Each structure stands twice: as structure tokens, then as C-alpha cells.
CSV table of N, CA and C in Angstrom, one decimal:
chain,number,residue,atom,x,y,z
A,14,UNK,N,0.7,-1.5,0.0
A,14,UNK,CA,0.3,-0.5,0.0
A,14,UNK,C,1.6,1.5,-0.2
A,15,UNK,N,0.6,1.9,-0.8
A,15,UNK,CA,2.1,3.5,-0.9
A,15,UNK,C,0.6,4.4,-0.2
A,16,UNK,N,0.7,5.4,0.6
A,16,UNK,CA,-0.1,5.8,1.5
A,16,UNK,C,0.9,7.8,1.4
A,17,UNK,N,0.0,8.8,1.4
A,17,UNK,CA,0.8,10.2,0.3
A,17,UNK,C,-0.3,10.5,1.5
A,18,UNK,N,0.2,11.9,2.1
A,18,UNK,CA,-0.2,13.0,2.6
A,18,UNK,C,-0.3,13.8,1.2
A,19,UNK,N,-1.3,14.6,0.5
A,19,UNK,CA,-1.5,16.3,0.1
A,19,UNK,C,-2.1,17.3,0.2
A,20,UNK,N,-1.4,18.6,0.8
A,20,UNK,CA,-1.3,19.4,1.2
A,20,UNK,C,-1.4,20.4,0.5
A,21,UNK,N,-2.7,21.2,-0.3
A,21,UNK,CA,-2.1,22.3,-1.2
A,21,UNK,C,-3.3,23.1,-1.0
A,22,UNK,N,-3.1,24.5,-0.5
A,22,UNK,CA,-4.4,25.3,-0.2
A,22,UNK,C,-5.4,25.9,0.9
A,23,UNK,N,-5.3,25.4,1.8
A,23,UNK,CA,-6.1,24.8,2.5
A,23,UNK,C,-7.0,22.8,2.1
A,24,UNK,N,-6.1,22.6,1.7
A,24,UNK,CA,-7.2,20.6,1.2
A,24,UNK,C,-5.5,20.1,1.8
A,25,UNK,N,-6.4,19.2,2.7
A,25,UNK,CA,-5.5,18.2,2.8
A,25,UNK,C,-6.4,16.1,3.1
A,26,UNK,N,-5.2,16.0,2.3
A,26,UNK,CA,-6.0,14.6,1.9
A,26,UNK,C,-5.6,13.5,2.0
A,27,UNK,N,-5.1,12.7,2.3
A,27,UNK,CA,-4.8,11.5,2.7
A,27,UNK,C,-5.4,10.5,1.7
A,28,UNK,N,-4.0,9.8,0.7
A,28,UNK,CA,-4.0,9.5,-0.1
A,28,UNK,C,-3.9,7.1,-0.1
A,29,UNK,N,-4.0,6.8,-0.5
A,29,UNK,CA,-4.0,5.1,0.0
A,29,UNK,C,-4.3,5.1,-2.2
A,30,UNK,N,-3.5,4.2,-2.5
A,30,UNK,CA,-2.9,3.4,-2.9
A,30,UNK,C,-2.3,2.2,-3.0
A,31,UNK,N,-3.5,1.2,-3.3
A,31,UNK,CA,-3.2,-0.1,-3.0
A,31,UNK,C,-2.2,-0.5,-4.3
A,32,UNK,N,-1.3,-1.6,-3.8
A,32,UNK,CA,-0.4,-2.7,-4.8
A,32,UNK,C,-0.6,-4.4,-4.7
A,33,UNK,N,-2.0,-4.2,-3.9
A,33,UNK,CA,-2.1,-6.1,-4.8
A,33,UNK,C,-3.6,-6.4,-4.0
A,34,UNK,N,-4.3,-7.3,-4.5
A,34,UNK,CA,-5.8,-7.2,-4.5
A,34,UNK,C,-6.2,-7.3,-3.1
A,35,UNK,N,-5.5,-7.8,-2.5
A,35,UNK,CA,-5.9,-8.2,-0.6
A,35,UNK,C,-6.2,-6.4,-0.6
A,36,UNK,N,-5.1,-6.0,-0.8
A,36,UNK,CA,-5.4,-3.9,-0.6
A,36,UNK,C,-6.3,-3.3,-1.3
A,37,UNK,N,-6.7,-3.8,-2.6
A,37,UNK,CA,-7.4,-3.1,-3.8
A,37,UNK,C,-8.6,-3.8,-2.5
A,38,UNK,N,-9.1,-4.8,-1.7
A,38,UNK,CA,-10.4,-5.6,-2.0
A,38,UNK,C,-10.8,-4.8,-0.7
A,39,UNK,N,-10.0,-4.6,0.0
A,39,UNK,CA,-10.1,-3.3,1.4
A,39,UNK,C,-10.6,-2.3,0.9
A,40,UNK,N,-9.6,-1.5,0.2
A,40,UNK,CA,-9.6,0.3,-0.5
A,40,UNK,C,-11.4,-0.1,-0.8
A,41,UNK,N,-12.2,-1.3,-2.0
A,41,UNK,CA,-13.0,-1.5,-2.4
A,41,UNK,C,-14.4,-1.0,-1.5
A,42,UNK,N,-13.9,-1.5,0.0
A,42,UNK,CA,-14.9,-1.6,1.2
A,42,UNK,C,-15.5,-0.2,1.3
A,43,UNK,N,-14.3,0.8,1.3
A,43,UNK,CA,-15.1,1.9,1.1
A,43,UNK,C,-15.6,2.7,0.6
A,44,UNK,N,-15.7,2.3,-0.8
A,44,UNK,CA,-16.5,2.4,-2.2
A,44,UNK,C,-18.1,2.1,-1.8
A,45,UNK,N,-18.0,0.8,-1.5
A,45,UNK,CA,-18.7,-0.3,-1.8
A,45,UNK,C,-20.0,0.1,-1.0
A,46,UNK,N,-20.3,1.0,0.4
A,46,UNK,CA,-21.5,1.3,0.7
A,46,UNK,C,-21.4,-0.2,1.9
A,47,UNK,N,-21.2,-1.5,2.0
A,47,UNK,CA,-21.5,-2.2,2.7
A,47,UNK,C,-21.0,-2.2,3.9
A,48,UNK,N,-19.7,-1.5,4.5
A,48,UNK,CA,-18.6,-0.8,5.6
A,48,UNK,C,-19.2,0.4,6.7
A,49,UNK,N,-19.3,-0.1,7.5
A,49,UNK,CA,-19.7,1.9,8.6
A,49,UNK,C,-17.7,2.0,9.0
A,50,UNK,N,-17.3,2.9,8.5
A,50,UNK,CA,-16.3,4.1,8.3
A,50,UNK,C,-16.2,4.4,9.5
A,51,UNK,N,-15.1,3.9,10.9
A,51,UNK,CA,-15.2,4.8,11.6
A,51,UNK,C,-13.2,5.6,12.0
A,52,UNK,N,-13.0,6.4,12.3
A,52,UNK,CA,-11.6,6.8,12.2
A,52,UNK,C,-11.1,7.0,14.1
A,53,UNK,N,-10.0,5.8,13.4
A,53,UNK,CA,-9.7,5.5,15.9
A,53,UNK,C,-7.8,6.2,15.6
A,54,UNK,N,-7.8,6.1,17.0
A,54,UNK,CA,-6.1,6.6,17.2
A,54,UNK,C,-5.2,6.1,18.2
A,55,UNK,N,-4.6,4.6,18.1
A,55,UNK,CA,-4.3,3.7,18.8
A,55,UNK,C,-2.8,3.1,18.0
A,56,UNK,N,-2.9,1.9,18.9
A,56,UNK,CA,-1.6,1.3,18.3
A,56,UNK,C,-2.8,-0.2,17.9
A,57,UNK,N,-2.0,-1.4,17.4
A,57,UNK,CA,-2.6,-2.3,17.5
A,57,UNK,C,-2.9,-3.4,18.7
A,58,UNK,N,-4.1,-3.3,19.5
A,58,UNK,CA,-4.8,-4.2,20.3
A,58,UNK,C,-5.8,-4.2,20.5
A,59,UNK,N,-6.4,-5.6,21.0
A,59,UNK,CA,-8.2,-5.6,21.5
A,59,UNK,C,-8.8,-4.4,22.1
A,60,UNK,N,-9.7,-3.5,21.7
A,60,UNK,CA,-10.4,-2.6,23.2
A,60,UNK,C,-12.1,-3.0,23.6
A,61,UNK,N,-11.8,-2.5,24.0
A,61,UNK,CA,-13.7,-2.5,24.3
A,61,UNK,C,-14.2,-2.3,23.3
A,62,UNK,N,-14.1,-0.9,22.5
A,62,UNK,CA,-14.9,-0.1,20.8
A,62,UNK,C,-15.3,-1.6,20.3
A,63,UNK,N,-14.4,-2.6,20.4
A,63,UNK,CA,-15.0,-3.9,19.1
A,63,UNK,C,-13.5,-3.7,17.7
A,64,UNK,N,-12.7,-2.9,18.6
A,64,UNK,CA,-11.8,-2.9,17.5
A,64,UNK,C,-10.1,-3.2,17.8
A,65,UNK,N,-9.0,-3.0,16.9
A,65,UNK,CA,-7.4,-3.5,17.1
A,65,UNK,C,-7.0,-2.2,17.4
A,66,UNK,N,-5.6,-2.6,18.6
A,66,UNK,CA,-4.2,-1.1,18.2
A,66,UNK,C,-3.5,-2.3,19.1
A,67,UNK,N,-2.2,-1.8,18.7
A,67,UNK,CA,-1.6,-2.7,18.9
A,67,UNK,C,-1.2,-2.4,20.8
A,68,UNK,N,-1.0,-1.0,21.1
A,68,UNK,CA,-0.1,-0.7,22.2
A,68,UNK,C,-0.8,0.6,22.2
A,69,UNK,N,-0.5,1.1,23.6
A,69,UNK,CA,-1.8,2.6,23.9
A,69,UNK,C,-0.5,3.6,24.0
A,70,UNK,N,0.0,3.4,22.9
A,70,UNK,CA,0.2,5.1,22.4
A,70,UNK,C,-0.3,5.1,21.3
A,71,UNK,N,-0.6,6.9,21.0
A,71,UNK,CA,-1.8,7.3,20.9
A,71,UNK,C,-1.1,7.8,19.3
A,72,UNK,N,0.0,7.5,18.4
A,72,UNK,CA,0.9,8.0,17.3
A,72,UNK,C,-0.4,7.9,16.0
A,73,UNK,N,-0.9,6.6,16.1
A,73,UNK,CA,-0.9,6.3,15.1
A,73,UNK,C,-2.4,6.1,14.6
A,74,UNK,N,-2.8,6.1,13.6
A,74,UNK,CA,-4.6,6.3,13.0
A,74,UNK,C,-5.2,5.1,12.1
A,75,UNK,N,-5.9,4.5,12.4
A,75,UNK,CA,-6.5,3.5,11.6
A,75,UNK,C,-7.3,3.9,11.2
A,76,UNK,N,-8.7,3.2,10.3
A,76,UNK,CA,-9.9,3.3,9.7
A,76,UNK,C,-10.3,2.4,9.8
A,77,UNK,N,-11.4,2.1,10.6
A,77,UNK,CA,-12.1,0.6,11.0
A,77,UNK,C,-13.3,0.1,10.0
A,78,UNK,N,-13.0,-0.8,9.0
A,78,UNK,CA,-14.2,-1.0,8.5
A,78,UNK,C,-14.9,-1.7,9.3
A,79,UNK,N,-16.5,-2.0,9.3
A,79,UNK,CA,-17.0,-2.7,10.4
A,79,UNK,C,-18.0,-3.1,9.3
A,80,UNK,N,-19.0,-4.6,9.6
A,80,UNK,CA,-20.2,-4.5,7.8
A,80,UNK,C,-21.4,-4.3,8.8
A,81,UNK,N,-22.2,-4.0,7.8
A,81,UNK,CA,-23.4,-2.5,8.5
A,81,UNK,C,-24.3,-4.1,8.6
A,82,UNK,N,-25.4,-3.5,9.8
A,82,UNK,CA,-26.0,-4.8,10.5
A,82,UNK,C,-27.5,-4.4,9.4
A,83,UNK,N,-28.0,-5.3,8.6
A,83,UNK,CA,-28.3,-6.0,8.4
A,83,UNK,C,-29.6,-4.9,8.3
A,84,UNK,N,-30.4,-4.2,7.3
A,84,UNK,CA,-31.7,-4.0,7.3
A,84,UNK,C,-32.8,-3.9,8.0
A,85,UNK,N,-34.0,-4.4,9.1
A,85,UNK,CA,-34.5,-5.0,9.6
A,85,UNK,C,-36.0,-5.1,8.4
């Protein structure tokens, strides 16, 4: 995965460019509407909120995709 930060004239953008089929599949879920998206801080270890981070260090940012609940 290539990741870039683009900043210009007040625009701030995170650019994700997948390089494998697995990465393309995950990025595709950002676009297909099948997942709820949240932004979290930390590193990878399991948290009470149902996402994973590594340590209590807050330096990393995670984009969390979770399957949407089926509509009743």
C-alpha cells in the first residue's frame, strides 16, 4: 500500500494506493457502501470498542471498516 499526504491551499488529503489484490479488496469496501467507517487513534490491540490496536500509544491512526447491520 502506498500512502501519501497531499496538502495544498487549505486542502488536506490522505491518498491510499493499493498494490495487491488484498489491498484493493479492502479499499473497495471504502467505496461499495457495505461497511461502516470510523477513525480511531492508537496502535494495534483489542479495545472495548471492538477494534484492534497494538499498544496504548496514540501515534497511529486506524480507519476501521465494520460490516453494516442488515436492515430489518
